[in-house]
Amino acid sequence: MSLQQTTEQRRAARAWSNISAIKGQDYEGRYGAVAKKFPALVLTNGLGQALAFLRAKNKPQHRAFYKHVSSWVTAQTYGIEGDDKLLERLIGAAPGYESSSDIYRRATTETLAFINWLKRFAEAELEIEEGED
């Protein structure tokens, strides 16, 4: 088994766990809609802007999605488990952490890879509501 397969399996397992936690919540359909739209938001506006959008919306589906993405990507990019302050770290606002274009690119790449799994599982497991972000 290659390192790439192991990383993909870990992404998939975390995404499955995240989607399983959302299933049955009253906002599961809206979470699914966020999962479907978020990759385009990242590619169009950049990771920082996309994360800021989630924080600004401040609805349960946006908070949950932000926490899922932020905690996974922070662990993968910065090596810090259980931390969901990705946006603060990327913009250099987290004490003791400087950001760089290399870190930003790595975080963006990891985010897109992880949300691909979130999106797949959301489409498979959740009743997605169309039309609302």
Coordinates of C-alpha atoms in Angstrom, one line a residue:
M1 CA 0.0 0.0 0.0
S2 CA 1.4 3.4 -1.0
L3 CA 1.5 6.5 1.1
Q4 CA -0.9 8.1 -1.3
Q5 CA -3.5 5.4 -0.7
T6 CA -3.1 5.7 3.0
T7 CA -3.6 9.4 2.9
E8 CA -6.7 9.0 0.7
Q9 CA -8.1 6.3 3.1
R10 CA -7.5 8.6 6.0
R11 CA -9.3 11.5 4.2
A12 CA -12.2 9.2 3.3
A13 CA -12.5 7.9 6.9
R14 CA -12.6 11.3 8.4
A15 CA -15.1 12.6 5.8
W16 CA -17.3 9.5 6.4
S17 CA -17.2 10.3 10.2
N18 CA -18.1 13.9 9.5
I19 CA -21.0 13.1 7.2
S20 CA -22.2 10.4 9.6
A21 CA -22.4 13.1 12.4
I22 CA -24.4 15.4 10.2
K23 CA -26.9 12.7 9.0
G24 CA -30.2 13.2 10.8
Q25 CA -29.5 16.8 11.8
D26 CA -32.2 19.3 10.7
Y27 CA -29.6 21.1 8.5
E28 CA -28.2 18.0 6.8
G29 CA -29.6 19.0 3.4
R30 CA -28.2 22.5 3.6
Y31 CA -24.8 21.1 4.7
G32 CA -24.9 18.9 1.6
A33 CA -25.5 22.0 -0.5
V34 CA -22.5 23.7 1.0
A35 CA -20.4 20.6 0.4
K36 CA -21.4 20.7 -3.3
K37 CA -20.7 24.4 -3.8
F38 CA -17.5 24.8 -1.7
P39 CA -14.9 23.5 -4.2
A40 CA -16.0 26.1 -6.8
L41 CA -15.9 28.8 -4.1
V42 CA -12.3 27.8 -3.2
L43 CA -11.2 27.7 -6.8
T44 CA -12.9 31.0 -7.7
N45 CA -12.1 33.1 -4.6
G46 CA -9.2 31.3 -2.8
L47 CA -9.2 29.3 0.4
G48 CA -9.0 32.3 2.8
Q49 CA -12.0 34.0 1.2
A50 CA -14.0 30.8 1.1
L51 CA -13.3 30.1 4.8
A52 CA -14.2 33.7 5.7
F53 CA -17.5 33.2 3.8
L54 CA -18.4 30.2 5.9
R55 CA -17.5 32.1 9.1
A56 CA -19.6 35.1 8.0
K57 CA -22.7 33.0 7.2
N58 CA -22.7 31.6 10.8
K59 CA -25.5 29.1 10.2
P60 CA -25.3 25.6 11.6
Q61 CA -24.4 24.0 8.2
H62 CA -21.7 26.6 7.6
R63 CA -20.3 26.2 11.1
A64 CA -20.2 22.4 10.9
F65 CA -18.6 22.5 7.4
Y66 CA -16.0 25.0 8.5
K67 CA -15.2 22.9 11.6
H68 CA -14.8 19.7 9.6
V69 CA -12.6 21.3 6.9
S70 CA -10.6 23.4 9.3
S71 CA -9.8 20.7 11.8
W72 CA -8.7 18.2 9.1
V73 CA -6.6 20.7 7.1
T74 CA -5.0 22.2 10.2
A75 CA -4.0 18.7 11.3
Q76 CA -2.6 17.9 7.9
T77 CA -0.9 21.3 7.2
Y78 CA 0.3 22.3 10.7
G79 CA 0.3 19.0 12.5
I80 CA -2.1 20.2 15.2
E81 CA -5.0 17.8 16.0
G82 CA -8.3 19.1 17.3
D83 CA -7.7 22.7 16.2
D84 CA -10.2 24.4 13.9
K85 CA -8.4 27.8 13.5
L86 CA -7.3 27.2 10.0
L87 CA -8.4 30.7 8.8
E88 CA -6.5 32.4 11.6
R89 CA -3.4 30.4 10.8
L90 CA -3.5 31.0 7.1
I91 CA -3.8 34.8 7.5
G92 CA -1.1 34.9 10.2
A93 CA -3.5 35.9 13.0
A94 CA -2.9 32.8 15.2
P95 CA -0.2 33.5 17.8
G96 CA 3.1 31.7 17.1
Y97 CA 2.2 30.8 13.5
E98 CA 3.4 32.5 10.4
S99 CA 1.8 31.9 7.1
S100 CA 3.5 31.6 3.7
S101 CA 2.5 31.1 0.1
D102 CA 3.8 27.6 0.4
I103 CA 1.7 26.8 3.4
Y104 CA -1.3 28.5 1.8
R105 CA -0.9 26.3 -1.4
R106 CA -0.5 23.1 0.6
A107 CA -3.6 24.0 2.7
T108 CA -5.6 24.7 -0.5
T109 CA -4.5 21.4 -2.1
E110 CA -5.4 19.5 1.1
T111 CA -8.7 21.2 1.4
L112 CA -9.7 20.4 -2.2
A113 CA -8.7 16.7 -1.7
F114 CA -10.6 16.5 1.6
I115 CA -13.8 18.2 0.5
N116 CA -13.9 16.0 -2.5
W117 CA -14.6 13.1 -0.1
L118 CA -17.1 15.3 2.0
K119 CA -18.9 16.1 -1.2
R120 CA -19.0 12.5 -2.4
F121 CA -20.3 11.2 0.9
A122 CA -22.8 14.0 1.3
E123 CA -24.2 13.2 -2.2
A124 CA -24.5 9.6 -1.2
E125 CA -25.8 9.9 2.3
L126 CA -27.6 13.2 2.8
E127 CA -30.9 14.6 1.4
I128 CA -29.3 17.6 -0.3
E129 CA -31.4 20.8 -0.5
E130 CA -30.7 22.7 -3.7
G131 CA -30.8 26.5 -4.0
E132 CA -29.6 27.6 -0.6
D133 CA -25.9 28.1 0.3

